[in-house]
């Protein structure tokens, strides 16, 4: 559909069984956080990168509900990639016991289903001379140096921009123009533009 969608996935523990299982981590990776946070370059792990790109192109956000035993390990560096690249959220339920934590899980599912979303959203930021965007921190694929395209975002979501200030700033203030485009629940395209300055 042309306004995007939400997919919810539920797992318990690491996905190490079945046709889409992720690679088991080596003992070295399990005790080295830097290694553990990197996705292994294996065929079984690359599926998660592929599905993330497919969902992003199809304007679908994946929301992952990951439950675990007391160890807490579910290998989010692998299975969390579709959330990271599609604007989805990852809900971690460590030490999950269905008889105790059911209401917590139900509450998060309900919030995900009833939240107001901006569908097929595009965010663009422009600045006056003397400053440029260095990096954008967002759960999505970046479409250009100053644009973010996300299948579905809520009013609670946030993004962080890092800037580089150049030596040729010739004014007392820097001007920003922030543009947000989205489809509403009636499939109408909306746009809002915010202009502001900072000293």
Coordinates of C-alpha atoms in Angstrom, one line a residue:
X1 CA 0.0 0.0 0.0
X2 CA 1.2 3.5 -0.7
X3 CA 1.3 4.8 2.8
X4 CA 3.6 2.2 4.3
X5 CA 3.0 -0.3 7.1
X6 CA 4.1 -1.8 10.4
X7 CA 5.3 -5.3 10.9
X8 CA 5.8 -6.8 14.4
X9 CA 8.1 -9.7 15.0
X10 CA 8.5 -11.7 18.2
X11 CA 11.5 -13.8 19.2
X12 CA 12.7 -15.5 22.4
X13 CA 16.5 -15.8 22.7
X14 CA 19.0 -15.8 19.9
X15 CA 17.8 -17.0 16.4
X16 CA 20.1 -20.0 16.2
X17 CA 17.6 -22.6 15.0
X18 CA 15.9 -22.9 11.6
X19 CA 16.5 -21.8 8.0
X20 CA 17.1 -18.1 8.9
X21 CA 19.2 -18.7 12.0
X22 CA 22.0 -16.3 12.6
X23 CA 25.6 -17.5 13.0
X24 CA 26.6 -18.7 16.5
X25 CA 29.1 -16.4 18.1
X26 CA 32.6 -17.6 18.9
X27 CA 33.8 -17.6 22.6
X28 CA 36.1 -14.6 21.7
X29 CA 33.1 -12.6 20.4
X30 CA 31.0 -13.4 23.5
X31 CA 33.6 -11.7 25.8
X32 CA 34.6 -8.9 23.5
X33 CA 32.0 -6.2 23.2
X34 CA 33.5 -4.6 20.1
X35 CA 33.4 -7.9 18.2
X36 CA 29.9 -8.7 19.5
X37 CA 28.4 -5.4 18.3
X38 CA 29.5 -6.2 14.7
X39 CA 27.3 -8.2 12.4
X40 CA 29.2 -11.4 11.3
X41 CA 29.9 -11.5 7.6
X42 CA 28.2 -14.8 7.0
X43 CA 25.4 -15.8 4.6
X44 CA 22.9 -16.6 7.4
X45 CA 23.5 -13.2 9.0
X46 CA 23.3 -11.3 5.6
X47 CA 19.6 -12.3 5.4
X48 CA 18.8 -9.7 8.1
X49 CA 20.5 -6.9 6.1
X50 CA 18.6 -8.0 2.9
X51 CA 15.2 -8.0 4.6
X52 CA 15.9 -4.6 6.1
X53 CA 16.6 -3.1 2.7
X54 CA 13.5 -4.8 1.2
X55 CA 11.3 -3.5 4.0
X56 CA 12.8 0.0 3.7
X57 CA 12.1 0.1 -0.1
X58 CA 8.5 -1.2 0.6
X59 CA 8.0 1.6 3.2
X60 CA 7.5 -1.0 6.0
X61 CA 8.8 -0.4 9.6
X62 CA 9.7 -3.5 11.6
X63 CA 9.1 -3.4 15.3
X64 CA 10.9 -6.2 17.2
X65 CA 9.8 -7.7 20.5
X66 CA 12.8 -9.6 21.8
X67 CA 12.4 -11.7 24.9
X68 CA 15.2 -13.5 26.6
X69 CA 16.2 -15.6 29.6
X70 CA 18.2 -14.0 32.5
X71 CA 21.4 -13.9 30.3
X72 CA 19.7 -11.3 28.1
X73 CA 21.5 -12.4 25.0
X74 CA 19.4 -12.3 21.7
X75 CA 22.2 -11.0 19.3
X76 CA 20.6 -7.7 18.5
X77 CA 23.6 -6.8 16.3
X78 CA 22.2 -9.2 13.8
X79 CA 18.4 -9.5 14.3
X80 CA 18.0 -5.8 15.2
X81 CA 19.2 -4.6 11.8
X82 CA 15.7 -4.5 10.2
X83 CA 14.5 -2.3 13.0
X84 CA 17.5 0.0 12.7
X85 CA 17.1 0.6 9.0
X86 CA 13.4 0.9 8.8
X87 CA 12.6 3.4 11.6
X88 CA 11.2 0.6 13.8
X89 CA 11.6 0.1 17.5
X90 CA 13.2 -2.7 19.4
X91 CA 11.6 -3.8 22.7
X92 CA 13.9 -5.8 25.0
X93 CA 12.2 -8.0 27.6
X94 CA 15.1 -9.5 29.6
X95 CA 14.4 -12.4 32.0
X96 CA 11.0 -12.8 30.4
X97 CA 8.4 -15.0 32.2
X98 CA 5.0 -15.2 30.5
X99 CA 3.2 -15.6 33.7
X100 CA 4.7 -12.4 35.2
X101 CA 5.6 -10.2 32.2
X102 CA 2.5 -10.7 30.1
X103 CA 0.9 -7.4 30.9
X104 CA 4.1 -5.5 30.1
X105 CA 4.3 -7.2 26.7
X106 CA 0.6 -6.6 26.0
X107 CA 1.0 -2.9 26.9
X108 CA 3.9 -2.5 24.4
X109 CA 2.0 -4.3 21.6
X110 CA -1.1 -2.1 22.2
X111 CA 1.0 1.1 22.1
X112 CA 2.6 0.0 18.9
X113 CA -0.7 -0.7 17.3
X114 CA -2.5 2.4 18.4
X115 CA 0.3 5.0 18.0
X116 CA -0.3 7.8 15.5
X117 CA 2.2 7.5 12.7
X118 CA 3.5 9.8 10.0
X119 CA 3.6 7.3 7.0
X120 CA 6.2 7.4 4.3
X121 CA 7.9 10.4 6.0
X122 CA 10.8 12.4 4.6
X123 CA 12.8 14.9 6.6
X124 CA 15.1 17.5 5.1
X125 CA 17.4 20.0 6.8
X126 CA 19.0 22.9 5.1
X127 CA 21.4 25.4 6.7
X128 CA 22.8 28.8 5.8
X129 CA 26.5 29.2 4.7
X130 CA 29.3 28.3 7.0
X131 CA 27.9 25.2 8.5
X132 CA 27.2 21.7 7.1
X133 CA 25.7 18.4 8.3
X134 CA 28.5 16.0 9.4
X135 CA 26.4 13.0 10.4
X136 CA 22.7 12.1 11.0
X137 CA 21.8 9.7 13.8
X138 CA 18.5 8.0 12.9
X139 CA 17.0 4.5 12.7
X140 CA 16.8 4.5 8.9
X141 CA 18.7 4.5 5.6
X142 CA 19.9 7.9 4.6
X143 CA 18.8 8.9 1.1
X144 CA 21.1 11.9 0.8
X145 CA 23.5 14.0 3.0
X146 CA 20.6 16.1 4.3
X147 CA 17.5 13.8 3.9
X148 CA 16.0 11.0 6.0
X149 CA 13.3 8.7 4.6
X150 CA 11.4 6.6 7.0
X151 CA 8.4 4.3 6.5
X152 CA 6.6 5.2 9.7
X153 CA 7.5 7.6 12.5
X154 CA 5.6 8.7 15.6
X155 CA 5.6 12.0 17.3
X156 CA 7.8 10.4 20.1
X157 CA 10.7 9.6 17.7
X158 CA 13.8 11.8 17.5
X159 CA 16.8 12.4 15.3
X160 CA 20.2 13.9 16.0
X161 CA 22.2 16.0 13.6
X162 CA 26.0 16.6 14.0
X163 CA 27.3 19.8 12.3
X164 CA 30.7 21.0 11.1
X165 CA 31.3 24.8 11.6
X166 CA 33.6 26.2 8.9
X167 CA 35.9 29.2 9.2
X168 CA 33.9 31.3 6.8
X169 CA 30.9 32.0 9.0
X170 CA 30.2 35.7 8.3
X171 CA 27.0 36.3 10.2
X172 CA 26.0 36.4 13.9
X173 CA 23.3 33.7 13.5
X174 CA 23.0 30.4 11.6
X175 CA 19.6 29.8 9.9
X176 CA 18.0 26.4 9.6
X177 CA 15.1 25.2 7.6
X178 CA 13.5 21.9 8.6
X179 CA 11.0 20.2 6.3
X180 CA 8.8 17.3 7.1
X181 CA 6.6 15.5 4.5
X182 CA 4.3 12.6 5.3
X183 CA 1.1 10.8 4.4
X184 CA -1.6 10.9 7.0
X185 CA -4.1 8.1 7.9
X186 CA -6.4 9.4 5.0
X187 CA -3.5 9.0 2.5
X188 CA -3.2 12.8 2.1
X189 CA 0.3 14.1 1.6
X190 CA 1.2 16.8 4.2
X191 CA 4.2 19.1 4.5
X192 CA 5.4 21.3 7.4
X193 CA 8.3 23.7 7.1
X194 CA 10.1 25.2 10.2
X195 CA 12.5 28.1 9.9
X196 CA 14.6 29.2 12.9
X197 CA 18.0 30.7 13.7
X198 CA 20.6 30.1 16.4
X199 CA 23.4 32.5 17.5

